PDB file of N, CA and C in Angstrom:
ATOM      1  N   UNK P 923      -4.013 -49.410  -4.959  1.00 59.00           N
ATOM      2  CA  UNK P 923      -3.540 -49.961  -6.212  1.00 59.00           C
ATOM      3  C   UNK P 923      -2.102 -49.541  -6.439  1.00 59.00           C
ATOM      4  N   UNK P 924      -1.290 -50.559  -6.734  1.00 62.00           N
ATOM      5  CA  UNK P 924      -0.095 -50.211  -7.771  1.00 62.00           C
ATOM      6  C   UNK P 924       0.411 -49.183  -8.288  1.00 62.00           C
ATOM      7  N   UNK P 925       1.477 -48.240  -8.107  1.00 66.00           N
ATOM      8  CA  UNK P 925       1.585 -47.702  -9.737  1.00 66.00           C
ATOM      9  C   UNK P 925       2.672 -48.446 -10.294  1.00 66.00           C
ATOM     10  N   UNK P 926       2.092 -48.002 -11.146  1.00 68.00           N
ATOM     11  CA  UNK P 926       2.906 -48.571 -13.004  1.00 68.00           C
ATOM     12  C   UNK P 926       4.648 -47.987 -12.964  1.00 68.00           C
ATOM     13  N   UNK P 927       5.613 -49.227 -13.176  1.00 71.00           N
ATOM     14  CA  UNK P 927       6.851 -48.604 -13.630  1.00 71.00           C
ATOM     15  C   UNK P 927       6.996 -48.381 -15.031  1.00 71.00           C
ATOM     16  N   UNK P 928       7.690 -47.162 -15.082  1.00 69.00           N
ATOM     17  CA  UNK P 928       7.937 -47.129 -16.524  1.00 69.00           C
ATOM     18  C   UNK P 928       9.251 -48.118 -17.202  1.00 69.00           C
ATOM     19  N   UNK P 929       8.896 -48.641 -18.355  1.00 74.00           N
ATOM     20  CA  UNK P 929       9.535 -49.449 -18.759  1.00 74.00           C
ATOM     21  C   UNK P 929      11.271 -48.903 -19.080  1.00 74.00           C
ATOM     22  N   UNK P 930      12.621 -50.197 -19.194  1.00 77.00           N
ATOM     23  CA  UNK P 930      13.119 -49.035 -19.397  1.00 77.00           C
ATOM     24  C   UNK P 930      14.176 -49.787 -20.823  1.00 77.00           C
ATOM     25  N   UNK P 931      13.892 -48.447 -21.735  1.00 80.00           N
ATOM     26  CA  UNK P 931      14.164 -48.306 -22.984  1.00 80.00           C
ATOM     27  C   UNK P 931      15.484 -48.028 -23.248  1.00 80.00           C
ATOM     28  N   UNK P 932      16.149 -48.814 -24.179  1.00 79.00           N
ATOM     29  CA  UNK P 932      17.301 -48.480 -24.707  1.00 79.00           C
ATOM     30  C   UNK P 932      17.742 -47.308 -25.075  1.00 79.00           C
ATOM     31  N   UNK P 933      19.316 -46.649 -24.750  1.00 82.00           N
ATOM     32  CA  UNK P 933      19.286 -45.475 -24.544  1.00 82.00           C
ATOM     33  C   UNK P 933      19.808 -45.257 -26.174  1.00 82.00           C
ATOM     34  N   UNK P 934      19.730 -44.231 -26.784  1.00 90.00           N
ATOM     35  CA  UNK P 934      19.775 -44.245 -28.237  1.00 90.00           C
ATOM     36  C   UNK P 934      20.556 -43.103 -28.191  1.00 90.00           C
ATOM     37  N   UNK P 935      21.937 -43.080 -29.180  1.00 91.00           N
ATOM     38  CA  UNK P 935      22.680 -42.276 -29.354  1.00 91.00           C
ATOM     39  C   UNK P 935      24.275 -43.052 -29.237  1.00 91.00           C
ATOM     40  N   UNK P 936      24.935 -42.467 -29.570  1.00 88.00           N
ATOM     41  CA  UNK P 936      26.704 -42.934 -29.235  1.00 88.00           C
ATOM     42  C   UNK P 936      27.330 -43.259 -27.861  1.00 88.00           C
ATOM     43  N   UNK P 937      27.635 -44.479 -27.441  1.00 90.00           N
ATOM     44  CA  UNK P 937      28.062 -44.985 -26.237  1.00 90.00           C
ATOM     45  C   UNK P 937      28.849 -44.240 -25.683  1.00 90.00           C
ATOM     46  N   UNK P 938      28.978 -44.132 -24.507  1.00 90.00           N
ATOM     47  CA  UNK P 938      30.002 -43.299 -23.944  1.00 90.00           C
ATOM     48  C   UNK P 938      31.372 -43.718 -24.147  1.00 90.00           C
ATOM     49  N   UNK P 939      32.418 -42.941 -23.764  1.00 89.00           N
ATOM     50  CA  UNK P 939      34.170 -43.269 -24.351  1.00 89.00           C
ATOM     51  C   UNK P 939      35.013 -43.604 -23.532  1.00 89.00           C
ATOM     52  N   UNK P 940      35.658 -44.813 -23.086  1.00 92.00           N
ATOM     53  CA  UNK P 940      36.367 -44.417 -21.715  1.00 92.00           C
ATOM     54  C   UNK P 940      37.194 -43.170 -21.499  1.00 92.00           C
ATOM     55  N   UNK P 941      37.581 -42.760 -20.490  1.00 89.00           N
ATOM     56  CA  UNK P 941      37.854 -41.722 -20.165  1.00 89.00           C
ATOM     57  C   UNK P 941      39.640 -41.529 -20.475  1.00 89.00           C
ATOM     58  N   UNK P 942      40.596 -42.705 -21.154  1.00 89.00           N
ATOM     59  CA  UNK P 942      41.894 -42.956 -21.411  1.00 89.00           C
ATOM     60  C   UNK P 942      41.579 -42.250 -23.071  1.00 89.00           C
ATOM     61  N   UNK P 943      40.526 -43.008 -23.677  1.00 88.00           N
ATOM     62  CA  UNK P 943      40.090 -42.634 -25.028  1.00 88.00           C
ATOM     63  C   UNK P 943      39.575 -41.218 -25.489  1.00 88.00           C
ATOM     64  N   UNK P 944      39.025 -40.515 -24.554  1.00 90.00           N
ATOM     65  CA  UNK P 944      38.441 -39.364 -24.784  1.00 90.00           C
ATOM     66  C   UNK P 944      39.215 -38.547 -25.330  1.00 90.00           C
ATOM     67  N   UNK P 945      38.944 -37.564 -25.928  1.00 90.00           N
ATOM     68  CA  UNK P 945      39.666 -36.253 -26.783  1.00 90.00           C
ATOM     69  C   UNK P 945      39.172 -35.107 -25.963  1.00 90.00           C
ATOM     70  N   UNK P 946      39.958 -34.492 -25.382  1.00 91.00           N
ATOM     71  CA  UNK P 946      39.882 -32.829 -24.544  1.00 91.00           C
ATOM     72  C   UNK P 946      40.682 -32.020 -24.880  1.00 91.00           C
ATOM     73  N   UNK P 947      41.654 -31.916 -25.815  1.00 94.00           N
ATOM     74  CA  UNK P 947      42.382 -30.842 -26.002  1.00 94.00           C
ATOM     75  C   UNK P 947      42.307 -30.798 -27.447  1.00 94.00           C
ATOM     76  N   UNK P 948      42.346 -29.515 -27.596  1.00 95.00           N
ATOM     77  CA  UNK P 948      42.334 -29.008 -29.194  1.00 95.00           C
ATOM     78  C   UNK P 948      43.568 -28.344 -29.350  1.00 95.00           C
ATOM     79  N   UNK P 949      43.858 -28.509 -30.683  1.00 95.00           N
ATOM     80  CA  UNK P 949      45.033 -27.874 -31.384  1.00 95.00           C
ATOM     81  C   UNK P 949      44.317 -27.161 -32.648  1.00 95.00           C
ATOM     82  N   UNK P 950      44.592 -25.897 -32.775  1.00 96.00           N
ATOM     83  CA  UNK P 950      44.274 -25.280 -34.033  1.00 96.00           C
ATOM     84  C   UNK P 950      45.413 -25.039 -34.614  1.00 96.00           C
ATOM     85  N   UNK P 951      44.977 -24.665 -35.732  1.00 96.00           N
ATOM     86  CA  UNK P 951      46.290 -24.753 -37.264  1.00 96.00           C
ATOM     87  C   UNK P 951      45.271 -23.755 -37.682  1.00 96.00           C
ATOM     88  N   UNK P 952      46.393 -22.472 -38.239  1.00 98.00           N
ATOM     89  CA  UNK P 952      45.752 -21.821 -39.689  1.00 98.00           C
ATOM     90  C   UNK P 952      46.386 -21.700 -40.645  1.00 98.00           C
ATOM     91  N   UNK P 953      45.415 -21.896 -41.950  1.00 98.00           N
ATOM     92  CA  UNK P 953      45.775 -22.352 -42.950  1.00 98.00           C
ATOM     93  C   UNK P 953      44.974 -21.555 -43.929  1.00 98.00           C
ATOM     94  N   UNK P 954      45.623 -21.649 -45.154  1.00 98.00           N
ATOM     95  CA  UNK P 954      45.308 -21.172 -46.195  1.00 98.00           C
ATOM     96  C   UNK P 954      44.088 -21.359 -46.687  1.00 98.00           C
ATOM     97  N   UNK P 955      43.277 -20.403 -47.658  1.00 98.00           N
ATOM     98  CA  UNK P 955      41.994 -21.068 -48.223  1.00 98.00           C
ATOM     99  C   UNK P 955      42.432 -22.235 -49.331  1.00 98.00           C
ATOM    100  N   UNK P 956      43.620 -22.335 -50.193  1.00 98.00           N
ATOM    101  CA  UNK P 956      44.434 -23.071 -50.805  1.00 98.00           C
ATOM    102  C   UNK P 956      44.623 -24.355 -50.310  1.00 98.00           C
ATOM    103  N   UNK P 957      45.832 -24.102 -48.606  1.00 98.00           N
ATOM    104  CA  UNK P 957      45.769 -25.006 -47.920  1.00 98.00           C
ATOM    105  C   UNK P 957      44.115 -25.678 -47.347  1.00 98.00           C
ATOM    106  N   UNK P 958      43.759 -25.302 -47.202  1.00 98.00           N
ATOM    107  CA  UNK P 958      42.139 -25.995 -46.459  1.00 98.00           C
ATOM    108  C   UNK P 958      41.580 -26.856 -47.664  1.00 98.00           C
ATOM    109  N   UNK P 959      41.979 -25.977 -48.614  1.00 98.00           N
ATOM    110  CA  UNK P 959      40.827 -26.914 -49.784  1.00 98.00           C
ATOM    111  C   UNK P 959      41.700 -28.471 -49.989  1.00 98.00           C
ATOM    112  N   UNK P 960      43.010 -28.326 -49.904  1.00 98.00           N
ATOM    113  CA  UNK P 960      43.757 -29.477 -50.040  1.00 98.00           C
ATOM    114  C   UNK P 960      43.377 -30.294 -49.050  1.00 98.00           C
ATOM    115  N   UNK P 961      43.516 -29.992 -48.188  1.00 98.00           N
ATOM    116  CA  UNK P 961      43.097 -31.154 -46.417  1.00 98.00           C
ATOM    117  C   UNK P 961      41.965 -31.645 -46.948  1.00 98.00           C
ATOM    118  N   UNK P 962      41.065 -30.895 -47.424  1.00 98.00           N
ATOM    119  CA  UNK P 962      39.822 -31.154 -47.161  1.00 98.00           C
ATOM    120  C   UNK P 962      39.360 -32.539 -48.721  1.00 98.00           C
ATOM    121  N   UNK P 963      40.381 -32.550 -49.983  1.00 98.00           N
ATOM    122  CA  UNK P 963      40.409 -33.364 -50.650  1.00 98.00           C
ATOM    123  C   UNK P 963      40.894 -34.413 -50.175  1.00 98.00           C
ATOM    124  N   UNK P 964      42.020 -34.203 -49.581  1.00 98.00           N
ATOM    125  CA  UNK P 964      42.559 -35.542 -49.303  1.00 98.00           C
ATOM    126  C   UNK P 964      41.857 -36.123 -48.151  1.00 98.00           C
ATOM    127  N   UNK P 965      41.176 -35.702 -46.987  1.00 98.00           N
ATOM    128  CA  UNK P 965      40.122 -36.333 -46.483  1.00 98.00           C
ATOM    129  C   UNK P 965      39.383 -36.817 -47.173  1.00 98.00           C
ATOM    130  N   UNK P 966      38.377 -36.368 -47.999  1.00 98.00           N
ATOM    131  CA  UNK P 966      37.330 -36.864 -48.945  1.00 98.00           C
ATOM    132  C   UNK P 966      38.224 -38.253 -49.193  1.00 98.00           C
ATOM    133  N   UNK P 967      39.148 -37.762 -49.930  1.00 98.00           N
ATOM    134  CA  UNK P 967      39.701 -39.330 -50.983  1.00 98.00           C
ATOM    135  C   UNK P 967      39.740 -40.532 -49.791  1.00 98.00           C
ATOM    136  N   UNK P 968      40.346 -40.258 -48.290  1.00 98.00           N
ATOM    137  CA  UNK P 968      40.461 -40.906 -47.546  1.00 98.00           C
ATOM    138  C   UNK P 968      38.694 -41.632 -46.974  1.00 98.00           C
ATOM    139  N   UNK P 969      37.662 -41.092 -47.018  1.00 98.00           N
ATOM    140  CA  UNK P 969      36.682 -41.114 -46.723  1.00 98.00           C
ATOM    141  C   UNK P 969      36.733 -40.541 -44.835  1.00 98.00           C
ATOM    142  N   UNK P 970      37.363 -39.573 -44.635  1.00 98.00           N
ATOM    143  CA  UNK P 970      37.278 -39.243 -43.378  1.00 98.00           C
ATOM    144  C   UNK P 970      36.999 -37.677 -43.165  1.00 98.00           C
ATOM    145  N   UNK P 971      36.574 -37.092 -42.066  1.00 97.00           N
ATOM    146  CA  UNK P 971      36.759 -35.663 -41.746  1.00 97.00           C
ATOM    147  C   UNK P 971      38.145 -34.847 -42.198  1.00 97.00           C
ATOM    148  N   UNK P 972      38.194 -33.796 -42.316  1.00 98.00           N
ATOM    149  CA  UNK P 972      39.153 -33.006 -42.221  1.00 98.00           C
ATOM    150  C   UNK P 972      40.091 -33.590 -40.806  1.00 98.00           C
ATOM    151  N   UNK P 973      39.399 -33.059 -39.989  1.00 97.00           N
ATOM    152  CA  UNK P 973      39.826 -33.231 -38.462  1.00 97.00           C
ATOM    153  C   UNK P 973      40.529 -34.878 -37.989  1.00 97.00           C
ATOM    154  N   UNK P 974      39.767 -35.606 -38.493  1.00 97.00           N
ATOM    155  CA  UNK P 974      40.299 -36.983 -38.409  1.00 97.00           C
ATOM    156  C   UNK P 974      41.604 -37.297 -39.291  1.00 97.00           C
ATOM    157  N   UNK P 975      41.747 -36.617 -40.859  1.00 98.00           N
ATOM    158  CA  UNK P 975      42.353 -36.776 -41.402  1.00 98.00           C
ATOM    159  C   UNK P 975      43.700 -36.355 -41.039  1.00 98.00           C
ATOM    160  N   UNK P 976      43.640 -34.790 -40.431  1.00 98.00           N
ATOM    161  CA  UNK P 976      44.660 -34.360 -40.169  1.00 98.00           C
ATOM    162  C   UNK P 976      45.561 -34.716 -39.003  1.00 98.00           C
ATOM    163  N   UNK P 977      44.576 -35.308 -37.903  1.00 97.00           N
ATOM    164  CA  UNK P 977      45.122 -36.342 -36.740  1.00 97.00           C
ATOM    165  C   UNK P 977      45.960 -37.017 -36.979  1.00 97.00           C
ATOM    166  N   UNK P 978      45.291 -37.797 -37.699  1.00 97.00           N
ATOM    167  CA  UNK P 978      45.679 -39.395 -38.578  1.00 97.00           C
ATOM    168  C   UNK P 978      47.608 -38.837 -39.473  1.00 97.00           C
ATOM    169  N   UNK P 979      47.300 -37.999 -39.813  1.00 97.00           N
ATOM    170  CA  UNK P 979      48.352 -38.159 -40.601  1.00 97.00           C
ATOM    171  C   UNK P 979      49.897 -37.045 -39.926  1.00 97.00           C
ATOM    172  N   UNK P 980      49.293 -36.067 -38.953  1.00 97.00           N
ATOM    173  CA  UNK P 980      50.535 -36.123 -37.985  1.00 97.00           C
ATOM    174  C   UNK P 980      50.920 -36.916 -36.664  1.00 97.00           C
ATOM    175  N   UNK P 981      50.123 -37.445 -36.361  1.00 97.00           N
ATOM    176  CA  UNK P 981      50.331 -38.784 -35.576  1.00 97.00           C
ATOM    177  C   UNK P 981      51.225 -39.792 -36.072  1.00 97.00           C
ATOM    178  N   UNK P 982      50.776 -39.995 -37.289  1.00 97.00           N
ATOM    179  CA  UNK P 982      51.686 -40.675 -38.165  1.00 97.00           C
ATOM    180  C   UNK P 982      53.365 -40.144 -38.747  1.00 97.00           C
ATOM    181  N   UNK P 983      52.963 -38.852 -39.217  1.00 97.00           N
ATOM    182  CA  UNK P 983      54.685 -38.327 -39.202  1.00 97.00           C
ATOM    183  C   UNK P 983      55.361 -38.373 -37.503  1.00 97.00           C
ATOM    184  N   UNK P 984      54.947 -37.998 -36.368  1.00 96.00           N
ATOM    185  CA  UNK P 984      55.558 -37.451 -35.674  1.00 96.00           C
ATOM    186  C   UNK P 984      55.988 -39.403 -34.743  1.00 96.00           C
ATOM    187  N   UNK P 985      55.381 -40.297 -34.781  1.00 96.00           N
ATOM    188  CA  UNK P 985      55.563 -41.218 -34.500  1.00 96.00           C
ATOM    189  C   UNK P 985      56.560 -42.348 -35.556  1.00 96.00           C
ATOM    190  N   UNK P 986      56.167 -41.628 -36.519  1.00 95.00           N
ATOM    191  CA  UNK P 986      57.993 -41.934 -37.623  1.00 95.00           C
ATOM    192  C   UNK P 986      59.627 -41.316 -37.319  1.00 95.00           C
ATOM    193  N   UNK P 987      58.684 -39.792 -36.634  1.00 93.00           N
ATOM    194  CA  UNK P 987      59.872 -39.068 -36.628  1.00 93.00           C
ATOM    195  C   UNK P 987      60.685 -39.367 -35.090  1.00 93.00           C
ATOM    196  N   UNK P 988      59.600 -39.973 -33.927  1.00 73.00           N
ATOM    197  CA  UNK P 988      59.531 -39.414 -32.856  1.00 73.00           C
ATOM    198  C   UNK P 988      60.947 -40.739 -32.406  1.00 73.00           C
TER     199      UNK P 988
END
């Protein structure tokens, strides 16, 4: 007799990233408990992470400046 294949199921979770797109390097910043609480409003208002926010917005100066 046969055996049985297992069926095959959609893989569940976040697609993979191409590898041009991926993020591997970190930059840390320290900052104030003052400073942090500010990032961390103006993310909110933005509806984004801290981390995204702060991307987002020196990417943006340094590509004005650059």
């Amino acid at each position: 007799k046969g055996m049985t294949r297992a069926k095959k199921t959609a893989r569940i979770g976040r697609p993979p990233v191409a590898a041009e797109d991926r993020r591997a390097t970190m930059v840390r910043v320290l900052v104030t408990e003052g400073e942090q609480a500010e990032l961390q409003r103006a993310a909110e208002g933005a509806a984004m992470s801290v981390s995204t926010w702060v991307r987002s917005a020196a990417l943006e100066k340094a590509r004005r400046s650059g």
